[in-house]
XYZ file of C-alpha atoms in Angstrom:
692
model
C -0.555 -24.093 25.036
C -3.371 -25.481 27.183
C -3.822 -22.274 29.192
C -4.268 -20.150 26.110
C -6.693 -22.729 24.730
C -8.844 -22.600 27.873
C -9.060 -18.807 27.779
C -9.933 -18.654 24.083
C -12.653 -21.271 24.674
C -14.033 -19.132 27.531
C -14.520 -16.242 25.120
C -16.331 -18.469 22.630
C -18.588 -20.046 25.283
C -19.501 -16.670 26.841
C -20.235 -15.309 23.364
C -22.582 -18.238 22.692
C -24.290 -17.742 26.067
C -25.031 -14.065 25.346
C -26.163 -14.787 21.799
C -28.590 -17.514 22.912
C -29.885 -15.340 25.754
C -30.638 -12.565 23.311
C -32.271 -14.961 20.811
C -34.481 -16.885 23.247
C -35.279 -13.752 25.230
C -36.615 -12.124 22.078
C -38.406 -15.305 20.940
C -40.126 -15.873 24.298
C -42.090 -12.677 23.723
C -42.754 -12.971 20.041
C -46.208 -14.584 20.099
C -47.456 -12.226 22.834
C -46.014 -9.270 20.952
C -47.890 -10.263 17.779
C -51.162 -10.834 19.652
C -51.197 -7.881 22.047
C -49.100 -5.224 20.359
C -49.547 -5.768 16.619
C -53.099 -7.084 17.336
C -52.786 -10.129 15.045
C -54.983 -13.171 15.554
C -53.751 -16.516 16.883
C -53.350 -18.238 13.516
C -51.320 -15.472 11.905
C -49.159 -15.125 15.028
C -48.437 -18.857 15.118
C -47.721 -18.983 11.392
C -45.260 -16.066 11.494
C -43.639 -17.485 14.638
C -43.021 -20.852 12.942
C -41.910 -19.208 9.720
C -39.347 -17.201 11.687
C -38.132 -20.313 13.573
C -37.814 -22.182 10.293
C -35.941 -19.325 8.633
C -33.406 -19.314 11.486
C -32.524 -22.911 10.618
C -32.391 -22.448 6.840
C -30.094 -19.382 6.904
C -27.111 -21.387 8.305
C -26.477 -22.660 4.761
C -25.776 -19.062 3.776
C -23.523 -18.477 6.790
C -21.575 -21.688 6.166
C -21.142 -20.778 2.520
C -19.759 -17.324 3.396
C -17.478 -18.737 6.099
C -16.000 -21.726 4.302
C -15.516 -20.170 0.920
C -15.148 -16.423 1.339
C -14.591 -14.641 4.667
C -13.493 -17.408 7.024
C -15.361 -18.249 10.219
C -13.895 -15.437 12.349
C -14.899 -12.558 10.049
C -18.265 -14.138 9.237
C -19.121 -14.268 12.943
C -18.199 -10.607 13.388
C -19.964 -9.217 10.299
C -23.151 -11.219 10.781
C -23.224 -10.320 14.489
C -23.344 -6.681 13.412
C -26.306 -7.477 11.113
C -27.869 -9.273 14.090
C -27.467 -6.253 16.405
C -29.027 -3.981 13.773
C -31.971 -6.429 13.545
C -32.509 -6.283 17.306
C -32.357 -2.485 17.345
C -34.826 -2.158 14.437
C -37.157 -4.604 16.238
C -36.947 -2.580 19.482
C -37.694 0.695 17.692
C -40.738 -1.008 16.112
C -41.964 -1.740 19.650
C -42.072 1.934 20.683
C -45.758 2.956 20.407
C -45.006 6.634 19.706
C -43.004 5.838 16.547
C -45.277 6.088 13.528
C -48.352 4.029 12.640
C -49.161 0.315 13.023
C -48.022 -0.223 9.410
C -44.607 1.144 10.326
C -44.473 -1.055 13.442
C -45.225 -4.120 11.332
C -42.651 -3.125 8.697
C -39.954 -2.519 11.323
C -40.790 -5.718 13.196
C -40.671 -7.863 10.063
C -37.441 -6.370 8.722
C -35.944 -6.686 12.202
C -36.908 -10.362 12.318
C -35.429 -11.050 8.878
C -32.123 -9.427 9.913
C -32.154 -11.421 13.165
C -32.777 -14.657 11.244
C -29.844 -13.836 8.944
C -27.655 -13.052 11.939
C -28.506 -15.926 14.244
C -28.679 -18.487 11.436
C -25.551 -17.207 9.750
C -23.339 -17.418 12.817
C -24.853 -20.650 14.196
C -22.777 -23.127 12.144
C -19.660 -20.952 12.391
C -19.447 -20.537 16.172
C -19.595 -24.274 16.903
C -17.097 -25.120 14.150
C -14.825 -22.219 15.118
C -14.760 -23.558 18.679
C -13.878 -26.993 17.354
C -11.053 -25.456 15.297
C -9.304 -24.379 18.505
C -8.436 -28.029 19.262
C -5.713 -29.975 17.564
C -6.323 -33.635 16.749
C -4.436 -34.589 19.919
C -7.209 -32.988 21.962
C -10.178 -35.143 20.900
C -11.505 -35.706 24.417
C -11.137 -32.009 25.253
C -13.003 -31.222 22.070
C -15.874 -33.514 23.069
C -15.940 -31.775 26.450
C -16.025 -28.422 24.654
C -19.122 -29.415 22.659
C -20.821 -30.444 25.921
C -19.945 -27.158 27.637
C -20.941 -25.269 24.485
C -24.344 -26.989 24.567
C -24.729 -26.177 28.262
C -24.042 -22.499 27.569
C -26.825 -22.532 24.961
C -29.251 -23.837 27.578
C -28.016 -21.591 30.364
C -28.731 -18.641 28.064
C -32.178 -19.937 27.166
C -32.958 -20.804 30.812
C -32.110 -17.367 32.194
C -33.785 -15.508 29.355
C -37.101 -17.347 29.802
C -37.095 -16.166 33.431
C -35.926 -12.592 32.967
C -37.606 -11.406 29.762
C -41.261 -12.042 30.757
C -40.558 -10.101 33.983
C -39.237 -7.157 31.959
C -42.335 -7.176 29.787
C -44.990 -7.575 32.459
C -43.599 -5.911 35.576
C -42.015 -2.860 33.993
C -44.447 -0.400 32.426
C -43.636 2.181 29.771
C -45.706 4.180 27.263
C -48.747 3.207 29.349
C -48.535 -0.522 28.694
C -46.341 -3.629 28.708
C -42.805 -2.571 27.962
C -41.984 -4.471 24.763
C -39.412 -1.870 23.700
C -37.372 -2.531 26.839
C -37.916 -6.294 26.690
C -36.563 -6.338 23.109
C -33.875 -3.786 23.988
C -32.231 -5.998 26.612
C -31.545 -8.802 24.078
C -30.122 -6.144 21.737
C -27.724 -4.997 24.463
C -26.718 -8.604 25.176
C -25.934 -9.176 21.528
C -23.589 -6.168 21.659
C -21.937 -7.767 24.715
C -21.615 -11.063 22.821
C -19.880 -9.297 19.937
C -17.504 -7.365 22.213
C -16.561 -10.526 24.144
C -15.857 -12.374 20.907
C -13.641 -9.610 19.515
C -11.834 -9.327 22.884
C -10.484 -12.849 22.495
C -9.313 -12.340 18.918
C -5.565 -12.483 19.636
C -5.923 -15.967 21.158
C -7.856 -17.734 18.421
C -6.533 -20.307 16.016
C -7.969 -19.338 12.634
C -8.397 -21.580 9.621
C -8.313 -19.526 6.412
C -11.212 -20.005 3.965
C -10.400 -22.331 1.077
C -11.843 -20.678 -1.993
C -15.349 -21.357 -3.174
C -15.507 -24.895 -1.874
C -19.242 -25.479 -2.186
C -19.206 -24.479 -5.855
C -16.311 -26.824 -6.506
C -18.090 -29.692 -4.752
C -21.190 -29.221 -6.904
C -19.123 -29.027 -10.082
C -17.174 -32.131 -9.185
C -20.346 -34.128 -8.486
C -21.892 -32.893 -11.740
C -18.769 -33.799 -13.713
C -18.634 -37.305 -12.191
C -22.285 -37.973 -13.022
C -21.930 -36.661 -16.566
C -18.784 -38.696 -17.155
C -20.312 -41.864 -15.825
C -23.396 -41.359 -17.984
C -21.296 -40.887 -21.123
C -18.877 -43.763 -20.468
C -18.402 -46.353 -23.214
C -18.637 -50.036 -22.450
C -14.855 -50.398 -22.949
C -14.134 -48.292 -19.825
C -13.123 -50.337 -16.833
C -15.651 -49.991 -14.014
C -14.645 -47.776 -11.097
C -15.116 -48.407 -7.392
C -17.339 -45.435 -6.643
C -19.398 -43.222 -8.942
C -17.422 -40.167 -7.766
C -14.216 -41.718 -9.101
C -15.457 -40.746 -12.582
C -14.342 -37.199 -11.756
C -10.651 -38.264 -11.511
C -9.757 -36.828 -14.910
C -10.459 -33.281 -13.839
C -10.425 -33.098 -10.014
C -7.802 -34.031 -7.429
C -8.085 -37.298 -5.523
C -8.159 -35.248 -2.357
C -11.304 -33.347 -3.264
C -12.990 -36.569 -4.367
C -12.158 -38.282 -1.068
C -13.450 -35.277 0.885
C -16.715 -35.207 -1.028
C -17.135 -38.923 -0.319
C -16.715 -38.186 3.394
C -19.293 -35.421 3.332
C -21.816 -37.410 1.294
C -21.534 -40.388 3.633
C -22.406 -38.143 6.565
C -25.217 -36.373 4.702
C -26.821 -39.700 3.778
C -26.690 -40.579 7.466
C -28.545 -37.326 8.206
C -31.584 -38.232 6.095
C -33.470 -40.003 8.938
C -32.629 -37.377 11.590
C -35.392 -34.765 11.053
C -37.830 -37.241 12.621
C -36.153 -36.751 16.003
C -36.528 -32.978 15.764
C -40.160 -33.352 14.735
C -40.825 -34.933 18.135
C -38.479 -32.647 20.017
C -40.097 -29.456 18.713
C -43.545 -30.366 19.964
C -42.552 -29.432 23.508
C -43.391 -25.850 22.597
C -46.653 -26.602 20.793
C -48.466 -29.887 21.417
C -47.168 -30.498 24.931
C -48.028 -26.951 25.934
C -51.590 -27.507 24.714
C -51.723 -30.748 26.674
C -50.711 -28.784 29.769
C -53.665 -26.391 29.417
C -55.987 -29.383 29.864
C -54.221 -30.463 33.049
C -54.426 -29.356 36.660
C -51.891 -26.559 36.917
C -52.064 -26.063 40.702
C -48.798 -24.541 42.024
C -47.315 -24.243 38.525
C -46.787 -21.202 36.340
C -46.934 -22.148 32.651
C -43.466 -20.803 31.785
C -41.898 -23.028 34.460
C -42.322 -25.888 31.994
C -40.418 -23.997 29.302
C -37.581 -23.673 31.795
C -37.751 -27.335 32.796
C -36.093 -28.503 29.570
C -33.203 -26.028 29.796
C -32.748 -26.745 33.502
C -32.685 -30.521 32.942
C -30.005 -30.098 30.255
C -27.795 -28.230 32.721
C -28.205 -31.126 35.150
C -28.026 -33.985 32.640
C -24.954 -33.008 30.598
C -22.525 -33.410 33.526
C -24.345 -36.554 34.730
C -24.048 -38.229 31.319
C -20.463 -37.127 30.687
C -19.090 -37.856 34.161
C -21.203 -40.776 35.375
C -23.350 -42.599 32.822
C -20.961 -42.889 29.847
C -17.970 -43.971 32.004
C -20.178 -46.585 33.734
C -21.363 -48.012 30.422
C -17.733 -48.175 29.242
C -16.815 -50.038 32.432
C -19.423 -52.654 31.558
C -17.400 -53.287 28.423
C -19.881 -51.771 25.979
C -18.372 -49.687 23.210
C -19.981 -46.243 23.003
C -19.761 -44.734 19.535
C -21.321 -41.399 18.563
C -23.885 -43.083 16.308
C -24.915 -45.507 19.054
C -25.503 -42.577 21.378
C -27.657 -40.907 18.739
C -29.727 -44.061 18.194
C -30.293 -44.327 21.951
C -31.329 -40.668 21.978
C -34.012 -41.514 19.412
C -35.266 -44.401 21.539
C -35.592 -42.081 24.549
C -37.519 -39.478 22.540
C -39.894 -42.204 21.352
C -40.363 -43.323 24.978
C -41.130 -39.702 25.907
C -43.960 -39.717 23.382
C -45.147 -43.039 24.789
C -45.373 -41.325 28.179
C -47.145 -38.342 26.594
C -49.672 -40.767 25.057
C -50.457 -42.305 28.459
C -50.912 -38.855 29.972
C -53.105 -37.742 27.056
C -55.396 -40.777 27.335
C -56.083 -39.837 30.971
C -56.323 -36.113 30.265
C -59.102 -36.518 27.695
C -61.321 -38.393 30.149
C -62.645 -35.052 31.436
C -63.178 -33.671 27.929
C -66.750 -33.741 26.578
C -66.762 -34.850 22.951
C -69.295 -33.136 20.673
C -72.203 -35.294 19.478
C -71.876 -37.033 16.099
C -73.847 -35.804 13.057
C -77.622 -36.085 13.395
C -77.465 -36.074 17.199
C -77.103 -33.637 20.059
C -76.027 -33.777 23.711
C -78.513 -33.234 26.534
C -78.407 -32.841 30.288
C -81.343 -32.129 32.579
C -81.439 -29.568 35.376
C -84.489 -29.883 37.619
C -85.694 -26.677 39.266
C -89.277 -27.879 39.890
C -89.678 -28.535 43.599
C -90.514 -32.214 42.900
C -88.917 -35.256 41.250
C -89.387 -35.357 37.468
C -88.696 -37.799 34.673
C -87.893 -37.001 31.068
C -88.188 -39.019 27.908
C -87.749 -38.339 24.226
C -90.403 -40.380 22.337
C -88.956 -42.392 19.470
C -85.543 -42.692 21.158
C -84.284 -44.774 24.038
C -83.706 -41.708 26.210
C -85.591 -42.076 29.491
C -84.347 -40.419 32.685
C -86.279 -41.303 35.839
C -86.722 -39.526 39.182
C -84.386 -36.581 38.668
C -84.042 -34.842 42.041
C -84.435 -31.110 42.654
C -81.133 -29.247 41.976
C -79.316 -32.528 41.262
C -75.999 -32.160 39.400
C -76.522 -34.150 36.151
C -74.160 -37.159 35.932
C -73.131 -36.277 32.351
C -74.477 -35.638 28.875
C -76.783 -38.045 27.036
C -76.506 -38.399 23.251
C -79.923 -38.029 21.634
C -80.809 -38.602 17.955
C -82.747 -35.822 16.196
C -85.542 -36.188 13.672
C -85.175 -33.502 10.952
C -83.165 -31.314 13.316
C -85.994 -31.402 15.876
C -86.035 -32.641 19.424
C -89.240 -33.986 20.957
C -89.269 -34.045 24.767
C -91.825 -35.095 27.337
C -91.505 -34.143 31.021
C -93.548 -35.813 33.755
C -93.806 -34.642 37.364
C -94.533 -36.843 40.391
C -98.159 -35.787 40.600
C -98.679 -36.703 36.965
C -98.397 -33.214 35.495
C -96.839 -33.604 32.018
C -95.528 -31.182 29.499
C -94.247 -31.983 26.025
C -92.855 -29.806 23.268
C -90.853 -29.965 20.069
C -87.821 -27.739 19.586
C -85.596 -26.861 16.679
C -81.973 -27.653 17.661
C -78.654 -27.826 15.850
C -76.879 -31.155 15.504
C -73.498 -31.727 17.202
C -74.292 -29.127 19.877
C -74.917 -29.529 23.604
C -78.019 -28.350 25.484
C -79.372 -28.173 29.016
C -83.066 -28.863 29.573
C -84.089 -26.616 32.460
C -87.305 -27.842 34.061
C -89.104 -25.330 36.265
C -92.550 -24.759 37.796
C -95.182 -22.547 36.145
C -98.857 -21.798 36.717
C -99.936 -24.986 34.889
C -97.538 -27.239 36.810
C -94.203 -27.706 35.038
C -92.557 -26.444 31.878
C -89.032 -26.397 30.452
C -86.661 -24.229 28.523
C -83.666 -25.276 26.438
C -80.311 -23.456 26.644
C -77.193 -24.087 24.606
C -74.115 -25.214 26.558
C -70.477 -24.447 25.992
C -68.555 -27.726 26.259
C -65.136 -26.784 24.905
C -62.525 -26.251 27.590
C -60.828 -22.896 27.810
C -57.545 -22.682 25.901
C -55.649 -21.118 28.780
C -56.879 -23.722 31.280
C -59.059 -21.316 33.318
C -62.651 -22.211 34.314
C -65.784 -20.941 32.544
C -68.757 -19.739 34.563
C -72.388 -18.806 33.962
C -75.400 -18.117 36.179
C -79.037 -19.179 36.091
C -81.538 -16.883 37.774
C -84.693 -18.380 39.340
C -85.902 -15.100 40.895
C -88.642 -12.755 39.810
C -86.261 -9.825 39.762
C -83.049 -9.094 37.866
C -79.732 -9.876 39.573
C -76.181 -8.590 39.181
C -73.318 -10.854 40.263
C -69.631 -9.943 40.476
C -67.017 -12.732 40.513
C -63.413 -11.506 40.599
C -63.189 -8.934 37.803
C -66.181 -10.294 35.842
C -69.754 -9.048 35.923
C -72.857 -11.172 35.242
C -76.272 -9.588 34.655
C -79.467 -11.707 34.613
C -82.975 -10.477 33.885
C -85.821 -11.948 35.930
C -87.277 -15.410 35.380
C -85.345 -18.520 34.374
C -82.567 -16.798 32.486
C -79.020 -18.025 31.804
C -76.050 -15.674 31.309
C -73.278 -16.188 28.757
C -70.156 -18.099 29.794
C -67.259 -15.960 31.008
C -63.703 -16.928 31.890
C -62.690 -16.435 35.513
C -59.296 -17.031 37.099
C -58.993 -20.400 38.828
C -59.379 -20.034 42.593
C -61.595 -20.113 45.708
C -64.482 -17.669 45.486
C -66.059 -17.417 48.935
C -67.207 -13.810 48.615
C -68.827 -13.183 45.256
C -71.373 -10.358 45.503
C -74.939 -10.506 44.272
C -77.038 -7.347 44.084
C -80.743 -7.612 43.295
C -82.758 -5.043 41.384
C -84.312 -3.832 44.627
C -80.799 -3.173 45.949
C -80.500 -6.136 48.301
C -76.933 -7.492 48.593
C -75.971 -11.120 49.274
C -72.558 -12.767 49.572
C -72.231 -15.945 47.486
C -69.840 -18.762 48.392
C -68.978 -20.445 45.089
C -66.152 -22.597 46.509
C -63.267 -23.661 44.273
C -63.630 -22.935 40.556
C -61.046 -25.334 39.149
C -58.901 -25.623 35.997
C -60.665 -26.610 32.791
C -64.189 -26.857 34.218
C -67.417 -25.235 32.984
C -69.863 -24.324 35.743
C -73.510 -23.313 35.832
C -74.454 -21.697 39.152
C -78.176 -21.696 39.958
C -79.308 -18.865 42.205
C -82.295 -19.705 44.424
C -83.794 -17.973 47.423
C -83.696 -19.627 50.825
C -84.853 -17.831 53.996
C -84.655 -14.440 52.301
C -81.048 -14.965 51.109
C -79.829 -15.680 47.574
C -78.034 -19.055 47.647
C -75.801 -20.515 44.894
C -75.995 -24.163 43.730
C -73.045 -25.160 41.582
C -73.352 -27.641 38.702
C -70.262 -28.892 36.871
C -71.200 -29.126 33.164
C -67.683 -30.050 32.093
C -65.490 -31.776 34.676
C -62.359 -30.050 35.977
C -58.935 -31.190 34.771
C -58.025 -34.016 37.117
C -54.546 -35.010 35.927
C -51.887 -32.953 37.680
C -49.258 -31.215 35.565
C -46.532 -33.105 37.455
C -47.425 -36.130 35.309
C -45.728 -34.321 32.431
C -42.362 -34.472 34.204
C -41.478 -38.040 33.041
C -41.906 -37.129 29.365
C -39.706 -34.040 29.829
C -37.015 -36.116 31.564
C -37.092 -38.729 28.794
C -36.949 -36.257 25.912
C -34.152 -34.286 27.565
C -32.122 -37.462 28.114
C -32.697 -38.139 24.414
C -31.584 -34.625 23.514
C -28.339 -34.927 25.506
C -27.467 -38.165 23.696
C -28.643 -37.069 20.272
C -27.996 -33.374 19.912
C -24.620 -32.847 21.577
C -23.243 -35.980 19.956
C -24.567 -34.886 16.568
C -22.829 -31.513 16.873
C -19.514 -33.172 17.684
C -19.913 -35.909 15.076
C -20.683 -33.345 12.361
C -17.481 -31.548 13.289
C -15.157 -34.539 13.592
C -16.308 -36.245 10.380
C -15.939 -33.172 8.169
C -12.842 -32.340 6.132
C -11.156 -29.150 7.386
C -12.523 -26.935 4.634
C -16.122 -28.136 5.018
C -16.642 -27.957 8.788
C -19.226 -25.168 8.661
C -21.019 -26.768 5.724
C -21.618 -29.958 7.696
C -22.707 -27.974 10.774
C -25.221 -26.258 8.519
C -26.359 -29.655 7.211
C -26.921 -30.704 10.815
C -29.022 -27.579 11.461
C -31.035 -28.283 8.307
C -32.234 -31.533 9.890
C -33.832 -29.322 12.575
C -35.496 -27.150 9.930
C -36.988 -30.179 8.187
C -38.183 -31.495 11.545
C -40.271 -28.320 11.856
C -41.691 -28.944 8.403
C -42.766 -32.507 9.364
C -44.705 -31.197 12.385
C -46.532 -28.627 10.280
C -47.532 -31.311 7.737
C -48.712 -33.919 10.267
C -50.332 -31.481 12.673
C -52.160 -29.465 10.020
C -52.825 -32.266 7.578
C -53.818 -35.379 9.460
C -56.337 -34.109 12.011
C -55.950 -37.202 14.174
C -56.997 -37.549 17.779
C -54.186 -36.191 19.916
C -53.185 -39.431 21.655
C -53.164 -41.308 18.349
C -50.945 -38.593 16.882
C -48.497 -38.920 19.802
C -48.426 -42.701 19.413
C -47.940 -42.365 15.657
C -44.932 -40.082 16.195
C -43.421 -42.502 18.719
C -43.778 -45.446 16.311
C -42.462 -43.415 13.350
C -39.373 -42.464 15.330
C -38.733 -46.064 16.428
C -38.995 -47.161 12.796
C -36.620 -44.400 11.732
C -34.264 -45.388 14.562
C -34.043 -48.964 13.247
C -33.247 -47.699 9.733
C -30.666 -45.292 11.171
C -29.009 -48.076 13.203
C -28.659 -50.234 10.113
C -27.145 -47.312 8.170
C -24.833 -46.534 11.087
C -23.664 -50.128 11.197
C -22.174 -49.713 7.723
C -20.598 -46.356 8.470
C -16.800 -46.306 8.894
C -15.554 -43.480 11.081
C -12.880 -41.358 9.457
C -10.157 -39.370 11.067
C -9.843 -36.276 8.869
C -6.406 -35.424 10.305
C -4.974 -38.802 9.280
C -6.100 -38.106 5.739
C -4.426 -34.706 5.836
C -1.105 -36.224 6.941
C -1.331 -38.654 4.074
C -1.795 -35.900 1.515
C 1.169 -34.018 2.918
C 3.437 -37.080 2.639
C 2.403 -37.478 -0.969
C 2.432 -33.738 -1.598
C -0.305 -34.789 -3.998
C 1.572 -34.667 -7.249
C -0.456 -36.134 -10.048
C 2.284 -38.737 -10.802
C 2.049 -39.939 -7.212
C -1.647 -40.536 -7.632
C -1.494 -44.276 -8.291
C 0.840 -44.782 -5.350
C -1.494 -42.700 -3.214
C -4.514 -44.758 -4.215
C -2.799 -47.943 -3.086
C -1.858 -46.343 0.192
C -5.311 -44.883 0.694
C -6.915 -48.257 0.103
C -4.569 -49.722 2.712
C -5.695 -47.101 5.225
C -9.307 -47.859 4.453
C -8.538 -51.591 4.901
C -6.721 -50.999 8.183
C -9.724 -49.032 9.303
C -12.134 -51.728 8.189
C -9.996 -54.404 9.820
C -10.184 -52.791 13.225
C -13.353 -51.193 11.988
C -15.095 -48.890 14.441
C -18.577 -50.007 13.620
C -21.544 -48.771 15.526
């Protein structure tokens, strides 16, 4: 009955919620855990992180295989959940500093991750299909609603875990550091809860028994058909479909089912492109955010934005948008929804391109080969001009302590730079310096006994990866100075000396302290040190006090992070149309004994999406905005191909096929009669064909 159905669905949805919470909660910490606890570098951490993500989407094939041909979905979910729990526990033990050496920690962490990948991947295709199994064919609309609610539970789990887990790691201390053991332990506990909840509902579930080794049979049947067709003599009458060459050995039913599955799998070929765009939220878009103005925003709020939007969008689409479109007389088919989802994802990347073009305006590009970048800082108490003989560089009347407008690109002769400085009263000074091409330099002009002289310092023009400002000091005093800004210390010896760049937290610094060698203390007001900027602060003496003069070498990020919201809204709208529909479509178009296999096929499209990103991102080395635009165009192209393929796809109703087989009780002598009847059904379908 309906009541029993609702309760059994509750168990399945709660189970999925706990499982996703435990998975995303663990994953949210993974990169930090590798960097800070196992002390790996960025590249290795990223590589292992992606390898793990990829593995989680390749293992579903294994889970589907076990479920559909050996244990059945119910038992597969239970056994692999146990493997999953063990993985979490092993991972947590590896995060306890007092257990063994670093080697042991790495070994435990890796084996834990492999078990987790087996667990999460293995049950992924089964849980969705098992939920679908609870609905009879008379409940199609309820089943669609179930897939929507199921998808919401995934995102609710991910949303809550991205909030709670970082708090557990950072705010709770154990073993004298961040508490990774606890932060990994909580997901382990949740996975136990997930398992218990699932088993609790066991008396209510509708279970479909496994149907023998179906995947093996499918492969054999395809092989036999191909071999038979290859060996046919020219006297054989041609057959409608290449799979029909397996008729001698395999039942019509199996052949029809394989045709169904192959038609869907062919339709899946273009889909990884969508996931390739979708998956860049975690990588490329996050990097874009570090070059934006993050005022009022914590970085992990953006991670939560996607999950939060899903929770808002799913009901809006299901209850408002789809019904409205139907009212307008437009037919909404699953494949049309998916094509629209692709269009929205492409639009999201269009928006990301626009944002990127504006973001890079504050980025200083390195000089091309054979040239270098120069800016001039004038500390002589008079106006000066600077020219580089043999080039068209000529800067006139540079004021005292003037903030340079930007870098000039100057050609080098044999890696040397020839500069000539002229003061107002005609004092000149010229010198030749060895410099490296493609680098940036500041020419610091200052007074000396003979009039004026200059020194050349190398500048750091790359923005900080975490979005925080970089700061350095230039001392003009005859004694050494010590400056403290926040938690960073800068020491300068006497004379015109420049410190190294250090990262400081973004913020207002009105009370930096400066202590001179003779013990005199001054308070420095540095003002706002903003996101993404590089500052040089010149310390001069005025009326017995040390006074700071701030120069912005690299401009602060001027595009606010809020400009990323449109691209998140667009890609999430795309996800709601594409992903939920794809889940449901994969279920409804699969024959009963291949439901998990098709779910796994669907998850494989995600895995291959990851692979595409790795190839393009690592291989092409394009400018970021061009790469975004390229992805948007690729997806639109793929969308057109997909729409054409979808147009020729005829939707099947697996249950109708089943009824047909029952009527015929599939005796071999009934085969010819069945074929006629089956062709009629196909014709009926094509007549009132549900085309996309």
